[in-house]
Short mmCIF file of C-alpha atoms and ligand atoms in Angstrom, two decimals:
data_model
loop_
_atom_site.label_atom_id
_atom_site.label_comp_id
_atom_site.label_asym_id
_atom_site.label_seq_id
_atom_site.Cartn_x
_atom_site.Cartn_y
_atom_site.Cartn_z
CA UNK A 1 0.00 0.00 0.00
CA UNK A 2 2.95 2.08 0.91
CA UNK A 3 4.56 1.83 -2.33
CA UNK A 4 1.52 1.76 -4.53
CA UNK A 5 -0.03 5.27 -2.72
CA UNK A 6 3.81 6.51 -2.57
CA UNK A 7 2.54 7.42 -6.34
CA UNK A 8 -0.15 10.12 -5.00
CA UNK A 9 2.56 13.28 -4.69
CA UNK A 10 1.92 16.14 -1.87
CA UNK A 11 3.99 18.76 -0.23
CA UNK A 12 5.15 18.28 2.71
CA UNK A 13 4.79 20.03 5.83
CA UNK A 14 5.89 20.56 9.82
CA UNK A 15 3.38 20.87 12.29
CA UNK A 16 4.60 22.69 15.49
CA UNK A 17 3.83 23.73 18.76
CA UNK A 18 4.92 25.76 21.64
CA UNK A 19 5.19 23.33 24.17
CA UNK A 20 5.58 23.72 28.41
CA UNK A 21 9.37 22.41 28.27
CA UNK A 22 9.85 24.03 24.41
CA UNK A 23 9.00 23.73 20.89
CA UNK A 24 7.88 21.42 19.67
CA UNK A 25 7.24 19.73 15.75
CA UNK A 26 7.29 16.56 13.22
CA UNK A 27 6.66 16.30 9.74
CA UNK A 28 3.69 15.36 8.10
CA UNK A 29 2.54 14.92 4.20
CA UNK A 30 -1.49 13.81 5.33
CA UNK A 31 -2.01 17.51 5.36
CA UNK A 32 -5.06 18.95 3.45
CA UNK A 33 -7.04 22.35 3.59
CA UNK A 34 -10.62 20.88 4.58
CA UNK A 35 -13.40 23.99 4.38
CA UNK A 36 -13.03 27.35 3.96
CA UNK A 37 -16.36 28.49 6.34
CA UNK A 38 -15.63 27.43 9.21
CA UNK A 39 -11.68 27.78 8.05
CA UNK A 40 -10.39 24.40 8.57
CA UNK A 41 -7.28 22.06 7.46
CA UNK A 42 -6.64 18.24 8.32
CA UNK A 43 -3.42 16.18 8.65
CA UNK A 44 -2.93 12.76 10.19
CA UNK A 45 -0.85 11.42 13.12
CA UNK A 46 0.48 8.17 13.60
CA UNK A 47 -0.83 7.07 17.06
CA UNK A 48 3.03 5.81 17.31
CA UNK A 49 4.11 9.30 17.35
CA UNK A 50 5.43 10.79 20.56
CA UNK A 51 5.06 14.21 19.29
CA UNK A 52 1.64 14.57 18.85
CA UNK A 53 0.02 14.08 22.00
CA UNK A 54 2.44 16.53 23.15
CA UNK A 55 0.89 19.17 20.60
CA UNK A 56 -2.50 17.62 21.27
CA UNK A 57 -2.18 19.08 25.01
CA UNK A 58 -1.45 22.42 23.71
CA UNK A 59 -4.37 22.45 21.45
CA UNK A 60 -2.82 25.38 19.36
CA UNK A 61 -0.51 24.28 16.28
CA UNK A 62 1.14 26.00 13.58
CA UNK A 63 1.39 24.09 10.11
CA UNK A 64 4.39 24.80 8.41
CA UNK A 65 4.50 24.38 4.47
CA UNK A 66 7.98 23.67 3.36
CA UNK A 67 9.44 25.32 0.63
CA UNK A 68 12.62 24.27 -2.08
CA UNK A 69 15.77 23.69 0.30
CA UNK A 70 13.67 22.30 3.25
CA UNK A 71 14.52 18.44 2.71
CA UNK A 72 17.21 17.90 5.67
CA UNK A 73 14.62 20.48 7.70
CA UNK A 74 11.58 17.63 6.88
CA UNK A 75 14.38 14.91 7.96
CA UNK A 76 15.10 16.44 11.30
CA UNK A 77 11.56 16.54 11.91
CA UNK A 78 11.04 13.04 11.30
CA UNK A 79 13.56 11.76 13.44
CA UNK A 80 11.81 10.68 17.08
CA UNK A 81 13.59 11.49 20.21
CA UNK A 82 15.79 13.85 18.76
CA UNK A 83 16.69 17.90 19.62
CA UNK A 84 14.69 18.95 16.02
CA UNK A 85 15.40 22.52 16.61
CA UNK A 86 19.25 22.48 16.85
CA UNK A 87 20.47 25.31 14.64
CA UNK A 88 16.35 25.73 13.17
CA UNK A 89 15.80 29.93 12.79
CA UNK A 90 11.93 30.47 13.78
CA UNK A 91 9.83 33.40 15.00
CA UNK A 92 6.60 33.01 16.76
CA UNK A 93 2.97 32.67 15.20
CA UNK A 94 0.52 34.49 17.02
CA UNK A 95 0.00 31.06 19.10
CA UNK A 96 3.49 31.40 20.44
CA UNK A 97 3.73 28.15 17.53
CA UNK A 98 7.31 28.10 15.80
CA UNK A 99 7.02 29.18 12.32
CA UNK A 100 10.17 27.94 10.44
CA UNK A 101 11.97 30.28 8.62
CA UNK A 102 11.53 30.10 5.04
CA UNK A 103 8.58 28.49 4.33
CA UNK A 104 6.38 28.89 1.55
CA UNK A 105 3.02 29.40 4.04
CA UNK A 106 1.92 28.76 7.43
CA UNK A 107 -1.49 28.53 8.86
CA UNK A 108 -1.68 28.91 12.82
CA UNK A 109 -4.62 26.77 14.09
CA UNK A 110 -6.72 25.11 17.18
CA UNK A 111 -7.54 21.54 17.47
CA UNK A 112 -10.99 21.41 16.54
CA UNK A 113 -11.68 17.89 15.88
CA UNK A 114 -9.97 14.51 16.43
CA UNK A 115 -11.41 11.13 14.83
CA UNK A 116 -9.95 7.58 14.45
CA UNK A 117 -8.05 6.68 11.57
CA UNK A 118 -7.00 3.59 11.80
CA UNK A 119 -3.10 3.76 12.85
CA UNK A 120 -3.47 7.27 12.42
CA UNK A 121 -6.08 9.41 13.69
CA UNK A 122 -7.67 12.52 11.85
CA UNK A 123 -7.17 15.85 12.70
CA UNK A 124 -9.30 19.08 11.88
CA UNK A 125 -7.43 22.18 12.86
CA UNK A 126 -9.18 25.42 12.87
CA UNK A 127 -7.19 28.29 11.30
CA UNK A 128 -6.87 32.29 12.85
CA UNK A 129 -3.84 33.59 10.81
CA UNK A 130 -2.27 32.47 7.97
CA UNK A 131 0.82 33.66 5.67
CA UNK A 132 2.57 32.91 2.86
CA UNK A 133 5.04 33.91 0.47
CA UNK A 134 4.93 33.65 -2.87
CA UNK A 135 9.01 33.58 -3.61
CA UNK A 136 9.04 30.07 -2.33
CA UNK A 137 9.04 27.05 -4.39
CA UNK A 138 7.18 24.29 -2.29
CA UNK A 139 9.08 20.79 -1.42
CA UNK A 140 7.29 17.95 -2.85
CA UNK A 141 7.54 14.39 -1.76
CA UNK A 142 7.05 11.63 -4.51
CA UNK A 143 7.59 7.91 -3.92
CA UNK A 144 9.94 8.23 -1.29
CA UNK A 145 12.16 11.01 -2.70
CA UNK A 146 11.91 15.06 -1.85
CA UNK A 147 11.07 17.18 -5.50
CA UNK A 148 10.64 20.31 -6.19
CA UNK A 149 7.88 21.25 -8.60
CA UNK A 150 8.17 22.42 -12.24
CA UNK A 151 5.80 23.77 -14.86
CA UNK A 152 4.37 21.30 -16.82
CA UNK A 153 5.63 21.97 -20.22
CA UNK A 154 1.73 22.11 -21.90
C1 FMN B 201 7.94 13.20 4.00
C2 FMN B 201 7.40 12.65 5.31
C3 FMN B 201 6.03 12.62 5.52
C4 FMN B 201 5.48 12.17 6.73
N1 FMN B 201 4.14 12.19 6.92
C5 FMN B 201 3.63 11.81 8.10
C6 FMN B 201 2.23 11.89 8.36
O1 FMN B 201 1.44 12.30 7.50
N2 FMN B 201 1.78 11.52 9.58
C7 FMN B 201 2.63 11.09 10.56
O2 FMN B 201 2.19 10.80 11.66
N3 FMN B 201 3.95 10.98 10.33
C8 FMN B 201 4.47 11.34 9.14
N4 FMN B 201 5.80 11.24 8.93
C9 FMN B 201 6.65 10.64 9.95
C10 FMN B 201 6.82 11.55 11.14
O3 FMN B 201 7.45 12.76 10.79
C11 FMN B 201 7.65 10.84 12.21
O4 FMN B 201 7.18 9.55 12.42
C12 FMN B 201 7.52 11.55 13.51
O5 FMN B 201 7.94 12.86 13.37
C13 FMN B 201 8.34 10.86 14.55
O6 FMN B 201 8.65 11.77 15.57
P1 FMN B 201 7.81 11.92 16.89
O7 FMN B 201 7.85 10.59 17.63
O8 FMN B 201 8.54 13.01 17.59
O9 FMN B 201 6.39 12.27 16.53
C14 FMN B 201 6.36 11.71 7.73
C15 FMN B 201 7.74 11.73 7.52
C16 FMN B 201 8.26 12.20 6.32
C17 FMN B 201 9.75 12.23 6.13
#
């Protein structure tokens, strides 16, 4: 299943959180924007993630939407019971949420929603500020392997 949905492309992005003992973040492609009134997005979490609950406790988020030049950033971030913010840049959403420098848009949210998902569960975040920045190429992840988009030719 892995390899035959590895076909279905998507950016990739870090959710994060200010946490009580620091920030806090991991990387996640199940991210989707879900409705526009109320504003809402959706991602996924393993349920074997340590991370999560963490942010799930916080109840704010920020999702981060890498950009070109991101890949060892989305690496870091995907590497449990590590320090994923040695040498990061980041300034604070409104939430107090890291946003990562140089991304191509970031949506700062509350956890509205939570619903099984099998080993994942579904989340529906509820956005209150958003940015983004048009200079950035995003980072795309393809069957296993980071891209960066191009035009189509036609
Ligand atoms: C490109 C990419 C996409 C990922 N997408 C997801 C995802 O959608 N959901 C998820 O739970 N983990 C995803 N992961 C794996 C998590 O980043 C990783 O398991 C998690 O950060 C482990 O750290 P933690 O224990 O601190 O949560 C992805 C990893 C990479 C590299």
């Amino acid at each position: 299943m892995r390899t035959v949905l590895g076909h279905f492309a998507s950016g990739v992005v870090v959710i994060t959180a200010s946490g009580p003992d620091g920030p806090l973040g991991f990387t996640c492609q199940s991210f989707s924007s879900l409705s526009l009134e109320p504003p809402l997005v959706s991602f996924c979490p393993a349920r074997s993630s340590t991370t999560w609950p963490k942010i799930r406790e916080v109840g704010q988020f920020c999702v981060n939407v890498l950009a070109d030049g991101h890949a060892e950033l989305s690496t870091a971030f995907a590497r449990s019971g590590t320090d994923k913010y040695a040498g990061v840049r980041w300034t604070p959403a409104p939430s107090g949420a890291p946003i990562l420098e140089g991304v191509a848009a970031w949506t700062d949210c509350s956890l509205e929603y939570e619903y099984p998902g099998g080993d994942h569960t579904i989340v529906a975040g509820r956005v209150h500020d958003l940015d983004s920045d048009a200079s950035r190429a995003p980072l795309l992840f393809h069957r296993g392997v980071y891209r960066v988009a191009a035009p189509s030719p036609r």
